[in-house]
Coordinates of N, CA, C and O in Angstrom, one line a residue:
X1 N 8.0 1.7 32.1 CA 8.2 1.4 33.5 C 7.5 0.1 33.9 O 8.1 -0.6 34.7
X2 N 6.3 -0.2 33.3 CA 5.8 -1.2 33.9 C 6.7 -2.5 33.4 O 7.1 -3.5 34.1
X3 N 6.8 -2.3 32.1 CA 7.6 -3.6 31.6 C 8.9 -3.7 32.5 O 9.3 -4.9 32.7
X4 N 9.7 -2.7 33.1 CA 11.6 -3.4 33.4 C 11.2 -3.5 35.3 O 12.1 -3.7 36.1
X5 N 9.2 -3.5 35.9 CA 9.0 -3.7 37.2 C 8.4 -5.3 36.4 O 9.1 -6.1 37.1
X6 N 7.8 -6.1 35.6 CA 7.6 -6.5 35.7 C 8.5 -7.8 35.3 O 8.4 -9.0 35.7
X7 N 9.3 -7.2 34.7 CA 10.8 -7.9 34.3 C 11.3 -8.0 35.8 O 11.4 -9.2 36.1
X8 N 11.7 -7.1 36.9 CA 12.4 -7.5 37.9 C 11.2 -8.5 38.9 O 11.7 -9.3 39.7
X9 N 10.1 -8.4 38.8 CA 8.9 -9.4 39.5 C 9.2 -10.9 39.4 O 9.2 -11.6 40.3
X10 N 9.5 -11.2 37.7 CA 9.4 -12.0 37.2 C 11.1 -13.3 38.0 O 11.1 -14.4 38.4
X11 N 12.3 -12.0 37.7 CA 13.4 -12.6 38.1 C 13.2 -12.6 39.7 O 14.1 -13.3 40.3
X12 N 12.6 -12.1 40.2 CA 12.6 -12.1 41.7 C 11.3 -13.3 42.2 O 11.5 -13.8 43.3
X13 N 10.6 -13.5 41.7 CA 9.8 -14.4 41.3 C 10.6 -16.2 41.3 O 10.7 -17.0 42.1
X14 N 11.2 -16.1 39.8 CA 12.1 -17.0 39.7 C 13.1 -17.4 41.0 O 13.2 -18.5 41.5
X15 N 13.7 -16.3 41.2 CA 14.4 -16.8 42.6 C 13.7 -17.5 43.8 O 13.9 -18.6 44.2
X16 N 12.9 -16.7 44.2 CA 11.9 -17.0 45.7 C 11.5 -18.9 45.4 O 11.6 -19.9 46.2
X17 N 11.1 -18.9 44.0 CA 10.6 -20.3 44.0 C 11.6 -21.1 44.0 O 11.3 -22.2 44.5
X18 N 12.7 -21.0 43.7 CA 14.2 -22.0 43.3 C 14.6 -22.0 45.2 O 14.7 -23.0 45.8
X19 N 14.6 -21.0 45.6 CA 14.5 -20.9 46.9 C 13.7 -21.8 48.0 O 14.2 -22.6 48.8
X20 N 12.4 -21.5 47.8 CA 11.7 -22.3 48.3 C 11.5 -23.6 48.3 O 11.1 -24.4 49.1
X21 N 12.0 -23.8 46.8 CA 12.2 -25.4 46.5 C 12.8 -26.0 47.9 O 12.4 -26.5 48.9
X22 N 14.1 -25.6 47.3 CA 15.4 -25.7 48.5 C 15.0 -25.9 49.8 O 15.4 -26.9 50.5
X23 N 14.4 -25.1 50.1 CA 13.6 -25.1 51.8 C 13.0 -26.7 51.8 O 13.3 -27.7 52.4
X24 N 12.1 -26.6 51.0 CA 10.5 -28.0 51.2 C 11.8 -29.0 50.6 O 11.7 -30.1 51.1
X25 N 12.7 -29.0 49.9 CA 13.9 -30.6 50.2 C 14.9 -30.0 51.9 O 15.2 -30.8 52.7
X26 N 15.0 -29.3 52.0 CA 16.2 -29.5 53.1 C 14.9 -29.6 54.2 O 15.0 -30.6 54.9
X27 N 13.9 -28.9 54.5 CA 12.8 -29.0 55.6 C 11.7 -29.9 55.5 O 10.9 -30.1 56.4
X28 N 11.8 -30.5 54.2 CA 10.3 -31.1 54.5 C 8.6 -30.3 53.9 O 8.1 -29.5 54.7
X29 N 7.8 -30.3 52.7 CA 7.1 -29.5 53.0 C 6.4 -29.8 53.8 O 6.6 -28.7 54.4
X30 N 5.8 -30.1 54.3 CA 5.3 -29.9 55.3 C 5.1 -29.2 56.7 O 4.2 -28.8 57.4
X31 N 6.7 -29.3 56.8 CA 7.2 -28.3 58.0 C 6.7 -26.8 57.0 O 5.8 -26.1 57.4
X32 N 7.4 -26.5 56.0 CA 7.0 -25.3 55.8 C 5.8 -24.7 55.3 O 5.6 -23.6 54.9
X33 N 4.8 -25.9 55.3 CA 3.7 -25.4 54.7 C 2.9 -24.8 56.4 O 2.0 -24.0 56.4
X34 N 3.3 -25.3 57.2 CA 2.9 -25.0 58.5 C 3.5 -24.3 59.2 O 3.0 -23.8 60.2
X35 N 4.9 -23.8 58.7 CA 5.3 -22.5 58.9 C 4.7 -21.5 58.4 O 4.5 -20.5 59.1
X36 N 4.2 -21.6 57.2 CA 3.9 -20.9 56.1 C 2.5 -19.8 56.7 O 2.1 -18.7 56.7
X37 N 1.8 -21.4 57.2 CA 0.3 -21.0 57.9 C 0.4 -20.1 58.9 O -0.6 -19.4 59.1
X38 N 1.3 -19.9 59.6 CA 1.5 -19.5 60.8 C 2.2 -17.9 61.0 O 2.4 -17.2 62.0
X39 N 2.4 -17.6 59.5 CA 2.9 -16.0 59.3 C 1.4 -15.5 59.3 O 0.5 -16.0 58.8
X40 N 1.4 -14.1 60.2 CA 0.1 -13.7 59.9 C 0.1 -13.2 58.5 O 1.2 -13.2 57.9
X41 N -1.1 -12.6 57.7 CA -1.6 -12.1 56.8 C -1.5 -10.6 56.4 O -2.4 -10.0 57.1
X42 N -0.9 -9.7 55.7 CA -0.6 -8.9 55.4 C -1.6 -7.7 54.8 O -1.7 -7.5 53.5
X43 N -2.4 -7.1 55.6 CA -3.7 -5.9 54.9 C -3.3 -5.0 55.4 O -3.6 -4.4 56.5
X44 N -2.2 -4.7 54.4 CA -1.2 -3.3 55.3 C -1.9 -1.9 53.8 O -2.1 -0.7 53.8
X45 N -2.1 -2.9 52.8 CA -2.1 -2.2 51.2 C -3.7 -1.3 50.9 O -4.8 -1.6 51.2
X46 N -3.3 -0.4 50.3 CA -4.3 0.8 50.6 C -4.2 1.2 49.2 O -3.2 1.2 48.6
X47 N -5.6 1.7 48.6 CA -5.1 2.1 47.1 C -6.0 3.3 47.7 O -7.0 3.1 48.3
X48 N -5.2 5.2 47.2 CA -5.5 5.9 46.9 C -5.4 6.5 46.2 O -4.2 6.7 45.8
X49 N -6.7 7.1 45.5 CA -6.6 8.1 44.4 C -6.9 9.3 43.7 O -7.9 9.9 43.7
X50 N -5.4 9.6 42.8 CA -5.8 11.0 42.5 C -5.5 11.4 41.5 O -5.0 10.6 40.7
X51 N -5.8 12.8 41.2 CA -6.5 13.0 39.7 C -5.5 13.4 38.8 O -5.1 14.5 39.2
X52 N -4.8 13.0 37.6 CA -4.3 13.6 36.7 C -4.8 13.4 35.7 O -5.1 12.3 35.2
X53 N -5.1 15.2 34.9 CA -5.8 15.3 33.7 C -7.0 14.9 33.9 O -7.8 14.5 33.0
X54 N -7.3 14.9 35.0 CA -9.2 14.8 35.1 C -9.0 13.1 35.5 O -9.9 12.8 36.2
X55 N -8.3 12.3 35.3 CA -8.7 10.7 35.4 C -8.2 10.3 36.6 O -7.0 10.7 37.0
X56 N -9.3 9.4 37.6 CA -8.7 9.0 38.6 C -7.9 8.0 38.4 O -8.2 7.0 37.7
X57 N -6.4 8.3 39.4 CA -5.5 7.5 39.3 C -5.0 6.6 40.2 O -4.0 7.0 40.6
X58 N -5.3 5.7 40.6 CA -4.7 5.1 41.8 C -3.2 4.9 42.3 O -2.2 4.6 41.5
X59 N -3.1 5.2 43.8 CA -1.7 5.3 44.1 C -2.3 4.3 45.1 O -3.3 4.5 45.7
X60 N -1.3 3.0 45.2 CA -0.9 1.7 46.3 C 0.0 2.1 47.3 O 1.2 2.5 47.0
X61 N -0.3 2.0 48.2 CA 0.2 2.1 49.8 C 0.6 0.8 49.8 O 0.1 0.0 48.9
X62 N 1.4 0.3 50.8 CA 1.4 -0.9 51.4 C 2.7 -0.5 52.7 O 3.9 -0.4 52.7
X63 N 2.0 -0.5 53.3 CA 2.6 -0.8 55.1 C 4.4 -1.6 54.6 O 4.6 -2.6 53.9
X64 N 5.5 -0.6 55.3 CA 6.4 -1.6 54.9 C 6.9 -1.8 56.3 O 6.8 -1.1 57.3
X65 N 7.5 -3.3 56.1 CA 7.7 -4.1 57.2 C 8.8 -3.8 58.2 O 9.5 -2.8 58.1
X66 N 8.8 -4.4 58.8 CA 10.2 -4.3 59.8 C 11.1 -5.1 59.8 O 11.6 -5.5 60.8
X67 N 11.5 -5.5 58.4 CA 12.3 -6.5 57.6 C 12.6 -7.5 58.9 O 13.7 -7.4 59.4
X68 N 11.9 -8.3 59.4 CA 12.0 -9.4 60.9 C 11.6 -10.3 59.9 O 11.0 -10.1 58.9
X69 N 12.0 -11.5 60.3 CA 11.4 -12.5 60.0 C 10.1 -13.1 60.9 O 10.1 -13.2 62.1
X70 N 9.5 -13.4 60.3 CA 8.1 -13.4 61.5 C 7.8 -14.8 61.8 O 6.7 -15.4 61.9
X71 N 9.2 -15.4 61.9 CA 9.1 -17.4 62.8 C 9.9 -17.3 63.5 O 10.8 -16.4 63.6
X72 N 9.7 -18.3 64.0 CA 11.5 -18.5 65.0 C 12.4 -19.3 64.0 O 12.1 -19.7 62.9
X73 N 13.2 -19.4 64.6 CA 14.8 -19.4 63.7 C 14.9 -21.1 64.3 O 15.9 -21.7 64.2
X74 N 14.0 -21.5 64.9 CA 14.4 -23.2 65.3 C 13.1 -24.4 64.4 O 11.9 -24.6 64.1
X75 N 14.2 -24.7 64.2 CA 13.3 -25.6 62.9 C 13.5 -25.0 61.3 O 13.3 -25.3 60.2
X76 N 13.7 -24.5 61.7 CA 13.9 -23.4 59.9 C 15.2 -23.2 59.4 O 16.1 -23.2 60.2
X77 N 15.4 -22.9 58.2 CA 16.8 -22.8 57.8 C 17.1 -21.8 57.2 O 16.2 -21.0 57.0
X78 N 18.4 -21.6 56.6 CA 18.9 -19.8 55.6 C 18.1 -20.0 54.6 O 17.5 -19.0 54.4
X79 N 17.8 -21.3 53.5 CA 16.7 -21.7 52.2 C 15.5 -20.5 52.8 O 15.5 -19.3 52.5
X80 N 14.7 -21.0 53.5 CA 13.3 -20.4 54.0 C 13.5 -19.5 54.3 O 12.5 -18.8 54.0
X81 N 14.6 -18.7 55.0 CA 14.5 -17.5 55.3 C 14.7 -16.4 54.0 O 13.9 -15.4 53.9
X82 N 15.5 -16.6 53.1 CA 15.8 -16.4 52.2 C 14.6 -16.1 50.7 O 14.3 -15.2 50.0
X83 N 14.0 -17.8 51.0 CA 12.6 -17.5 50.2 C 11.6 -16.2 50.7 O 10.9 -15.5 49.9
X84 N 11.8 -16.2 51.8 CA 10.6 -15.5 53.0 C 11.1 -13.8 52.5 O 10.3 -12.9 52.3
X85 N 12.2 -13.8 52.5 CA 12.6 -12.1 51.7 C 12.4 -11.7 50.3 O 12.3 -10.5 49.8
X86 N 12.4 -13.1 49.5 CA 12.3 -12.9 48.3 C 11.1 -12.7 47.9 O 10.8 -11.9 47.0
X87 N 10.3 -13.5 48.8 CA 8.8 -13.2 48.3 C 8.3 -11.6 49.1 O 7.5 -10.8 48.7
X88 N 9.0 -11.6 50.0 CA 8.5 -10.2 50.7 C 8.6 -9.1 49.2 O 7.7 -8.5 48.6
X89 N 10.0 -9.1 48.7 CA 10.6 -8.2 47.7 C 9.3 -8.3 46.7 O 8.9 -7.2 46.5
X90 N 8.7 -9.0 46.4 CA 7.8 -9.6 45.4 C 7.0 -9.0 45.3 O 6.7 -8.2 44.4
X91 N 6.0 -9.4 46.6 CA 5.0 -8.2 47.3 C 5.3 -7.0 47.2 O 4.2 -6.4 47.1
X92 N 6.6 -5.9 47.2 CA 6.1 -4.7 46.8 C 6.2 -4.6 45.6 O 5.6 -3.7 44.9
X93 N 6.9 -5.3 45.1 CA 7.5 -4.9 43.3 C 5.6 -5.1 42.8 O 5.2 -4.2 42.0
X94 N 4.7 -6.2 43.4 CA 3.6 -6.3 42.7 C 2.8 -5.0 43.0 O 2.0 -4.7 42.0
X95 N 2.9 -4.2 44.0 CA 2.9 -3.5 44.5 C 2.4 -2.4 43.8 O 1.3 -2.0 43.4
X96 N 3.8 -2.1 43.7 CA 4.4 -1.1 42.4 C 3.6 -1.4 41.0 O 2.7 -0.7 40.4
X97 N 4.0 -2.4 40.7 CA 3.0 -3.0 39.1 C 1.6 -2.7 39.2 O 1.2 -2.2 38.2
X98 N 0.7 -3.1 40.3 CA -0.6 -2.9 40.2 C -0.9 -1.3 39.7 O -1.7 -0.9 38.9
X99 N -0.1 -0.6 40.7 CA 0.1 1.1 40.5 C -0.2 1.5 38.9 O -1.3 1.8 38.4
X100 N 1.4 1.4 38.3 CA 1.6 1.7 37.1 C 0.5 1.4 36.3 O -0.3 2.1 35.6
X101 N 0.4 -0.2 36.4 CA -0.8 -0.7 35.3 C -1.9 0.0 35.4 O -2.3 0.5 34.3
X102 N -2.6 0.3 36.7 CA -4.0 0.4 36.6 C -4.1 1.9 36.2 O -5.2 2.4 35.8
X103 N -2.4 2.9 36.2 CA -2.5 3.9 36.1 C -3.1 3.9 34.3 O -4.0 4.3 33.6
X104 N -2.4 3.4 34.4 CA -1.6 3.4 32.2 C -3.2 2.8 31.5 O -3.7 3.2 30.5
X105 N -3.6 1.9 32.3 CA -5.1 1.3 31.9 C -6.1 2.4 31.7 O -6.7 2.7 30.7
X106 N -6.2 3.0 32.9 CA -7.4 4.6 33.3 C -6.6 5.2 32.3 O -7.2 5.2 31.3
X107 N -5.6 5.7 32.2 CA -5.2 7.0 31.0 C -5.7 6.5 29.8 O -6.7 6.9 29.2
X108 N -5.1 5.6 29.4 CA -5.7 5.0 28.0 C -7.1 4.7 27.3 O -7.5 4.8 26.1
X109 N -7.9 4.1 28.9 CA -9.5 4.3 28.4 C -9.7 6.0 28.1 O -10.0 6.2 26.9
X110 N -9.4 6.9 28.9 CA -9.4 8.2 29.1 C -9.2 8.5 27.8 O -10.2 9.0 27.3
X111 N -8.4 8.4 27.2 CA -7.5 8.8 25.7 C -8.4 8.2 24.8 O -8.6 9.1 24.0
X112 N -9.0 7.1 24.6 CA -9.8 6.1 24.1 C -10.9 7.4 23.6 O -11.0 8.1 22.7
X113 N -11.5 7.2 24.7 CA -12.7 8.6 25.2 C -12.6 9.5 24.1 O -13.4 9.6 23.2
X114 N -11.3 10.4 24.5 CA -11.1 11.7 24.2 C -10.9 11.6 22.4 O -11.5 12.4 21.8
X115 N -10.3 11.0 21.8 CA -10.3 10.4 20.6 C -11.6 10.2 19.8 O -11.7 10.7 18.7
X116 N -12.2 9.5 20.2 CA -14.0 9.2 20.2 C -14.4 10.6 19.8 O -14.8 10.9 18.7
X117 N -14.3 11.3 21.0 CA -15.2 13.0 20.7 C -14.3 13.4 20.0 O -15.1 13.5 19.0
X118 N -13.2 13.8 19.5 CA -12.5 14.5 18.7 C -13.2 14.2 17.3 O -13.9 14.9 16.5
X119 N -12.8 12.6 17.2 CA -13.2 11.9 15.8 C -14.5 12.5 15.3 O -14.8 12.5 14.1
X120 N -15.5 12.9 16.4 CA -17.4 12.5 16.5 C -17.4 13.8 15.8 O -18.0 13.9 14.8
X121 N -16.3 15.0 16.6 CA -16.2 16.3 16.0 C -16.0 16.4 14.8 O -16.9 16.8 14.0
X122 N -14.8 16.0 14.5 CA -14.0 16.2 13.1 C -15.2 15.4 11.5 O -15.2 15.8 10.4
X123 N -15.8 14.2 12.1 CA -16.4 13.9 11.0 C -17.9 13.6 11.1 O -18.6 12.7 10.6
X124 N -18.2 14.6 12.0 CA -19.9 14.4 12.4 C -20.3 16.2 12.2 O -20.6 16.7 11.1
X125 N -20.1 16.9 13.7 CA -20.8 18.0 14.1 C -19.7 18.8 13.2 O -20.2 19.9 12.8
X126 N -18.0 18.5 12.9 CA -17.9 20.2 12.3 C -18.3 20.3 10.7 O -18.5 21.3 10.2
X127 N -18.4 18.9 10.1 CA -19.2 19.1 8.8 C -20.5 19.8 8.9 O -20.9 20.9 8.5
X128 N -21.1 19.0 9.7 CA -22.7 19.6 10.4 C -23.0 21.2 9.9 O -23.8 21.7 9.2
X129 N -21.8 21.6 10.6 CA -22.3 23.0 10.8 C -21.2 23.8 9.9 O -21.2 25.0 10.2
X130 N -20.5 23.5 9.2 CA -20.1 23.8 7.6 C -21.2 23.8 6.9 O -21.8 24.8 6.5
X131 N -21.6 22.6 6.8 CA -22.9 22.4 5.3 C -24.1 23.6 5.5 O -24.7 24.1 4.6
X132 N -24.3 23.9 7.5 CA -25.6 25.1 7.4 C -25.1 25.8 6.9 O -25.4 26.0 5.7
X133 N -23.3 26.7 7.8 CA -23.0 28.1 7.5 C -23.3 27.9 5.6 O -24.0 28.8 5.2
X134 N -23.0 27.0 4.8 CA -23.3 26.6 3.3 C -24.5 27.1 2.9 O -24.7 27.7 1.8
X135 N -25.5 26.7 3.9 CA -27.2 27.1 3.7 C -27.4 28.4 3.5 O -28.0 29.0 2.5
X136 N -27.0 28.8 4.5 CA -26.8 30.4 5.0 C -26.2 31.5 4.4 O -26.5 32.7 4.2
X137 N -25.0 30.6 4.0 CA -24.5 31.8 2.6 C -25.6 31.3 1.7 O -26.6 32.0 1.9
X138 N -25.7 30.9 1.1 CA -26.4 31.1 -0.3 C -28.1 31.1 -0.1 O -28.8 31.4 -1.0
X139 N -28.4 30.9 0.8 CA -29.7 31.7 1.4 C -29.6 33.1 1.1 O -30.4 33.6 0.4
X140 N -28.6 33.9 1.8 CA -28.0 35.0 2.0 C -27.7 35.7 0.5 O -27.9 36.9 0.3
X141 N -27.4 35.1 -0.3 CA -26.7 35.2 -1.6 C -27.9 35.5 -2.7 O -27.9 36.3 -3.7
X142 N -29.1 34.4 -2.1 CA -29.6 34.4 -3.1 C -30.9 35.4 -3.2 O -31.6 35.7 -4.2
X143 N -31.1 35.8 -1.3 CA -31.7 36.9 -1.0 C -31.0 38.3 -1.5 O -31.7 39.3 -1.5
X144 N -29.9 38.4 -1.9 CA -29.6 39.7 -2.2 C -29.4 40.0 -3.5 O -28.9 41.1 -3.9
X145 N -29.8 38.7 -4.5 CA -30.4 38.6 -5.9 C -31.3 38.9 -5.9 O -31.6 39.7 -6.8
X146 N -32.2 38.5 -5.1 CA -33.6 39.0 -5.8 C -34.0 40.6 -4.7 O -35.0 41.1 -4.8
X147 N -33.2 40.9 -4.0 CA -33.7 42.5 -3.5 C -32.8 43.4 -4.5 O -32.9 44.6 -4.5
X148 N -31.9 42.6 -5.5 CA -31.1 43.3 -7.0 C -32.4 43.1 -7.8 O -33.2 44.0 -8.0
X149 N -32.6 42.2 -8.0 CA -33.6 41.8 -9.3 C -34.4 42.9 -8.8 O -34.2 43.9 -9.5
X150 N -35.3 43.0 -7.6 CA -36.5 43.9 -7.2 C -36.3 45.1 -7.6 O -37.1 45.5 -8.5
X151 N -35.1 45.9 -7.1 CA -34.7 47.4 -6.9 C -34.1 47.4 -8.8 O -33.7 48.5 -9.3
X152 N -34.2 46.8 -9.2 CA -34.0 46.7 -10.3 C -34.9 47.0 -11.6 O -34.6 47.7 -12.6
X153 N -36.3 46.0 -11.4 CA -37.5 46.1 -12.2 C -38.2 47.4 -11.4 O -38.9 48.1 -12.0
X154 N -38.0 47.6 -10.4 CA -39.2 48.4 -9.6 C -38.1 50.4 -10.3 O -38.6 51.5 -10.2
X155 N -37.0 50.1 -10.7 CA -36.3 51.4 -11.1 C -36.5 51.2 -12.7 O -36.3 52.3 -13.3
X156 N -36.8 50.2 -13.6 CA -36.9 49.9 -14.8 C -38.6 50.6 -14.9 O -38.9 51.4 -15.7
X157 N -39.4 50.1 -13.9 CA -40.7 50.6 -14.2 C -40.9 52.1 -14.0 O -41.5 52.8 -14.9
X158 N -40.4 52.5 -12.7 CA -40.5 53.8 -12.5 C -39.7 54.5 -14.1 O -40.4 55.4 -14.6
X159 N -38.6 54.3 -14.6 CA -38.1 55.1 -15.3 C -39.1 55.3 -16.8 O -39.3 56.3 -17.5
X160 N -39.7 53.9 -17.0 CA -40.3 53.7 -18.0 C -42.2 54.5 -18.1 O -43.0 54.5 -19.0
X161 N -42.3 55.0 -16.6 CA -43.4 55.4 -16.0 C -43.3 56.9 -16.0 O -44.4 57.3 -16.2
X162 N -42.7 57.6 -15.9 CA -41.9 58.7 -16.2 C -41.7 59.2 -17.5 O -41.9 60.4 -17.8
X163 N -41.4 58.1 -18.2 CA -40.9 58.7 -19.5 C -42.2 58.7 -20.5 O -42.5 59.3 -21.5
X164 N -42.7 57.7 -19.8 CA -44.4 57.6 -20.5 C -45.1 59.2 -20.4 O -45.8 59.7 -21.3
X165 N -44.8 59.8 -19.5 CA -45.2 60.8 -18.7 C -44.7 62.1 -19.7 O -45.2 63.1 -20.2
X166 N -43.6 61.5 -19.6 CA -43.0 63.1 -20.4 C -43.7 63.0 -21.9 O -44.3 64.0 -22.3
X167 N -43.8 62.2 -22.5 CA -44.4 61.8 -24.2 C -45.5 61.8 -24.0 O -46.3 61.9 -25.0
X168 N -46.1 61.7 -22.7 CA -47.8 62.0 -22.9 C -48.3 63.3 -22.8 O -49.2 63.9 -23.3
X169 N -47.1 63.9 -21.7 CA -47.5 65.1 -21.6 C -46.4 66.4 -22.6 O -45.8 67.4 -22.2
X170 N -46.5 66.0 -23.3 CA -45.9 66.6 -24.5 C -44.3 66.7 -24.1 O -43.9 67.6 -24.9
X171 N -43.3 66.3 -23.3 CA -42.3 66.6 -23.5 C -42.0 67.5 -22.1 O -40.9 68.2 -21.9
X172 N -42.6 67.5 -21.5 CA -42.6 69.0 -20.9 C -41.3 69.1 -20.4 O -40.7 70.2 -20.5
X173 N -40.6 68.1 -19.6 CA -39.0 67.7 -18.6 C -38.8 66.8 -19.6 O -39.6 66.0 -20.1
X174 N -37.1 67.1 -20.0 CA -36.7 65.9 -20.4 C -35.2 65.7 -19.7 O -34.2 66.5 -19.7
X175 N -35.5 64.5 -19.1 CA -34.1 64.0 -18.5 C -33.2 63.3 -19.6 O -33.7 62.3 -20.3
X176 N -32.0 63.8 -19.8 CA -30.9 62.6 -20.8 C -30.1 62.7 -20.0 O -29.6 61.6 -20.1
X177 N -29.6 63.2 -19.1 CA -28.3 62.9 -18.4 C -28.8 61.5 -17.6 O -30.0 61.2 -17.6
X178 N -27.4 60.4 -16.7 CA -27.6 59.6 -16.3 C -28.1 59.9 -14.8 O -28.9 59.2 -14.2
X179 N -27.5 61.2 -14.0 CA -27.8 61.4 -13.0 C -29.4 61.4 -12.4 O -29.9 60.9 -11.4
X180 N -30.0 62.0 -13.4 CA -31.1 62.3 -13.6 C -32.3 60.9 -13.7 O -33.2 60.8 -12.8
X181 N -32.2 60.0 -14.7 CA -32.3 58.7 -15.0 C -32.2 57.7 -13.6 O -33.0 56.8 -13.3
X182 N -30.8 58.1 -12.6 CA -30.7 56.9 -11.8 C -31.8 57.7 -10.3 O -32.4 57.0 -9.4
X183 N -31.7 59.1 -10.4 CA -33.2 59.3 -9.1 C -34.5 59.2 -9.2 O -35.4 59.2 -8.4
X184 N -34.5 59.0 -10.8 CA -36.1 59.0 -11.0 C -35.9 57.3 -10.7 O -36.7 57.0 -9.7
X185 N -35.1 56.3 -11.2 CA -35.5 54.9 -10.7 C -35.3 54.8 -8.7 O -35.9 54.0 -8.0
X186 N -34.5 55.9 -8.3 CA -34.6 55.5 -6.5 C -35.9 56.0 -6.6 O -36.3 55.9 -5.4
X187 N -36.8 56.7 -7.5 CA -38.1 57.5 -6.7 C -38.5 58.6 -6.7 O -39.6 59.1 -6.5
X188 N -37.2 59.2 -6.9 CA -37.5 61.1 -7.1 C -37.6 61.5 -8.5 O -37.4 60.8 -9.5
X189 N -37.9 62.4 -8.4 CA -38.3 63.5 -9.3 C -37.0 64.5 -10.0 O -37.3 65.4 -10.7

């Protein structure tokens, strides 16, 4: 959008001046530079703004005219009058352009932004906290090796503590079955 407003600026532009020319040979500049002086000043233009996607957006007002020409018609010619509309057209088309641009400028830093943190995510903080959950399992992993290893020697000794038992005390219980074997290592009897 901005490019085919700033394309019509550009040819609207081009005219007003080919125009104007025309005026300052058939009038004189001087006459029209003292015409020129004598249009008042235009602070009709208002920029308000509002929000899409979180970014403030500016929207341009501008006061539209009462398509008059604002000289008298003595001393002046169709050239000047003619420039005087072209440039008016100009003024809003720029109008319009400042809009779009400043819109397209704010989204883009905006996007710029949001890109930044995604990237910060993707190759900063979600490794980050991959590599702990990493910690954590094999912290986890390697804690439940050695509460194996533990429950393991601590059922190897009991069994071997037991059986010391039975050969010392002549035999008295003898466990062979495996059932037997795996409660004396939880502890029982």
């Amino acid at each position: 959008e901005a490019k085919s407003v700033q394309s019509r600026i550009d040819e609207t532009f081009a005219t007003a001046y080919k125009k104007l020319s025309f005026a300052n040979i058939t009038m004189g500049s001087k006459n029209v530079e003292q015409i020129a002086n004598s249009i008042k000043i235009d602070n009709s233009i208002r920029v308000i703004t509002h929000s899409v996607m979180g970014v403030e957006v500016p929207k341009v007002v501008a006061a539209e005219g009462d398509n008059s020409i604002p000289y008298g018609a003595y001393s002046t010619n169709a050239e000047l009058d003619e420039a005087y509309k072209a440039f008016e057209e100009v003024r809003k088309l720029t109008v319009e352009l400042a809009e779009v641009e400043t819109a397209v400028c704010r989204l883009a830093v905006s996007i710029k932004k949001t890109q930044k943190r995604a990237n910060s995510l993707k190759n900063i903080t979600i490794p980050k906290y991959e590599q702990i959950a990493k910690d954590i399992q094999s912290a986890l992993e390697e804690k439940d090796r050695e509460e194996f290893l533990e429950i393991s020697r601590s059922g190897a000794i009991a069994v071997f503590i037991y059986t010391s038992n039975l050969l010392v005390n002549g035999g008295v219980r003898k466990y062979s079955d495996e059932k037997s074997v795996r409660a004396i290592a939880k502890g029982g009897v």
